[in-house]
CSV table of C-alpha atoms in Angstrom, one decimal:
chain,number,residue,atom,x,y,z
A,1,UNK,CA,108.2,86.8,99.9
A,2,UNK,CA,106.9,88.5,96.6
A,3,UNK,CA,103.0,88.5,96.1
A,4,UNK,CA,101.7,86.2,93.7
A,5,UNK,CA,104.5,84.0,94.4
A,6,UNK,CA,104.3,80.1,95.9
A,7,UNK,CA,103.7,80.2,99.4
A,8,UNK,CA,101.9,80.2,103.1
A,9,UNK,CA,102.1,83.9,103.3
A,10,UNK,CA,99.9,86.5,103.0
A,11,UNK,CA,99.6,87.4,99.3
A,12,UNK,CA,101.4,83.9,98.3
A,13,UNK,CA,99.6,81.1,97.1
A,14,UNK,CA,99.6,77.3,96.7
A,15,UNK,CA,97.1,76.3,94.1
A,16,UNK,CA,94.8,79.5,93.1
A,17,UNK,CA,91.6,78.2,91.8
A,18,UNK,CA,89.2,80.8,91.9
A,19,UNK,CA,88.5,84.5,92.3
A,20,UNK,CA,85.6,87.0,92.2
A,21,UNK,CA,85.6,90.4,92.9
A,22,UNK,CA,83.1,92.3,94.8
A,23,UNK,CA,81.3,95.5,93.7
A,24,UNK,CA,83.4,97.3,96.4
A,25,UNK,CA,86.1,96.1,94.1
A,26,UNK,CA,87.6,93.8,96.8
A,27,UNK,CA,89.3,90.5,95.2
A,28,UNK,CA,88.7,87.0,96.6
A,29,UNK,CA,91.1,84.6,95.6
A,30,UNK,CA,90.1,80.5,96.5
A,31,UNK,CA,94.0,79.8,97.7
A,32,UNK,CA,93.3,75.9,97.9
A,33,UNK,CA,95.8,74.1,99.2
A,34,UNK,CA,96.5,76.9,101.6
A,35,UNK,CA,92.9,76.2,103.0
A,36,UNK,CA,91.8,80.0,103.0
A,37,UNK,CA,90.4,83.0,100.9
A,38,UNK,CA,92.5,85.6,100.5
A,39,UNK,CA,90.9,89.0,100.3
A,40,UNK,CA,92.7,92.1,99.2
A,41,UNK,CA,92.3,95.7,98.2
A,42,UNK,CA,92.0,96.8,94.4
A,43,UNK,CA,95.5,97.5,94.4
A,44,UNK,CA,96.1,93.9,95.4
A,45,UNK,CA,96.9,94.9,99.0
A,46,UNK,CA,95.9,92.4,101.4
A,47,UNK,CA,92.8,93.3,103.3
A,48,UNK,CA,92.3,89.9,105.5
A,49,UNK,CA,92.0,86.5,105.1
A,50,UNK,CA,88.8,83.8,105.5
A,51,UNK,CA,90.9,80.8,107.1
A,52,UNK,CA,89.5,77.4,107.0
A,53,UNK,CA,92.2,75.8,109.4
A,54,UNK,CA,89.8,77.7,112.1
A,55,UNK,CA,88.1,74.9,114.1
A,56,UNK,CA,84.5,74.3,114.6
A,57,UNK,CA,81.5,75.5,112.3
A,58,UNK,CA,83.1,78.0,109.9
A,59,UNK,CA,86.5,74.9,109.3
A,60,UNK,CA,86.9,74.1,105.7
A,61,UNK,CA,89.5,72.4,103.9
A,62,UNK,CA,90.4,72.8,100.3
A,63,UNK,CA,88.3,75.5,98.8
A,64,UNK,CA,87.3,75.3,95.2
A,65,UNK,CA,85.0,77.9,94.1
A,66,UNK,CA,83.7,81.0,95.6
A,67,UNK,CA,81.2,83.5,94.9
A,68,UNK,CA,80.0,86.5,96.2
A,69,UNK,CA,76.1,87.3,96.6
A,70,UNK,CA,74.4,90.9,96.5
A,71,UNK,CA,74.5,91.6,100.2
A,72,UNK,CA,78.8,90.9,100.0
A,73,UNK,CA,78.9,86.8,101.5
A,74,UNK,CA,80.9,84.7,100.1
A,75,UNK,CA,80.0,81.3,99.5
A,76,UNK,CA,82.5,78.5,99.5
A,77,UNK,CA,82.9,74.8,98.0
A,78,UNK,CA,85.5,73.1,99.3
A,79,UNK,CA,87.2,69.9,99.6
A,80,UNK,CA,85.3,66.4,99.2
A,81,UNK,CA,82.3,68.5,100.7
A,82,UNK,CA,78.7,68.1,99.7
A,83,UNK,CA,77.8,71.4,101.5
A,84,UNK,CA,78.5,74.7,101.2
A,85,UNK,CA,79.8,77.4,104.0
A,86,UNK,CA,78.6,81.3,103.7
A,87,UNK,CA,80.9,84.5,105.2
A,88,UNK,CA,80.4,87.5,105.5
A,89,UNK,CA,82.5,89.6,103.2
A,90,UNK,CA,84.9,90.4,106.7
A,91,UNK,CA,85.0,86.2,107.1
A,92,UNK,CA,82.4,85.8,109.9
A,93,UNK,CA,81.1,82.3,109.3
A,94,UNK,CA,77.4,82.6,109.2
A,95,UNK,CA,75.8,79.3,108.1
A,96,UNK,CA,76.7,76.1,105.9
A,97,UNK,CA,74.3,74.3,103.4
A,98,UNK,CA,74.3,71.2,102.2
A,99,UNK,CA,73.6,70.2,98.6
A,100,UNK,CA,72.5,66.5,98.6
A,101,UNK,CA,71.7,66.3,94.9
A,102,UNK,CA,75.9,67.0,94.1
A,103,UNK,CA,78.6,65.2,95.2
A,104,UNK,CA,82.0,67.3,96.0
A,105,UNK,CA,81.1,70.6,94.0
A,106,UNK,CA,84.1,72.3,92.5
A,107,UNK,CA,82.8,75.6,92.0
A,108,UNK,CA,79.2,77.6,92.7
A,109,UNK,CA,77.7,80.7,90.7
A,110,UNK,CA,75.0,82.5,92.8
A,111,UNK,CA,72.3,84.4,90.7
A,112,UNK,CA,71.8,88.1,91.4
């Protein structure tokens, strides 16, 4: 398929929601109802993917907003979640939080 285009496959998307971009110059795009951050180069090549559908710890569904801290993690609302999951920047799950004072977050902004 073409990038940018409707789709499951890499560089496709089904319902973009959000995207930062790291000081590497990487781009995460939130690609929602495809359950995964996409991550690719600056010249939009695809460098890897975050994929929610994994099981266990690092399993979301729905991501919303992202953001990207000073060390490279990217932090991820998702879904009808409370909590948010961290990654590192090559989509190693490293630890979820949970943010009892909001109800299903839609995006998150981390100060640097």
């Amino acid at each position: 398929g073409t990038f940018g285009e409707e789709g499951t496959g890499m560089g496709q998307f089904d319902s973009p929601c959000d995207m930062q971009i790291s000081q590497e110059g990487m781009v995460y795009v939130a690609d929602r109802d495809n359950s995964r951050i996409q991550v690719f180069h600056s010249d939009w090549t695809v460098s890897h993917i975050i994929d929610g559908k994994v099981s266990g710890h690092g399993r979301f569904i729905g991501p919303a907003g992202i953001s990207l801290d000073l060390t490279g993690n990217v932090h991820v609302t998702y879904g009808s979640s409370s909590s948010v999951k961290v990654f590192s920047a090559s989509g190693q799950f490293i630890y979820k939080y949970d943010q009892t004072q909001m109800k299903h977050p839609v995006d998150i902004a981390i100060d640097s």
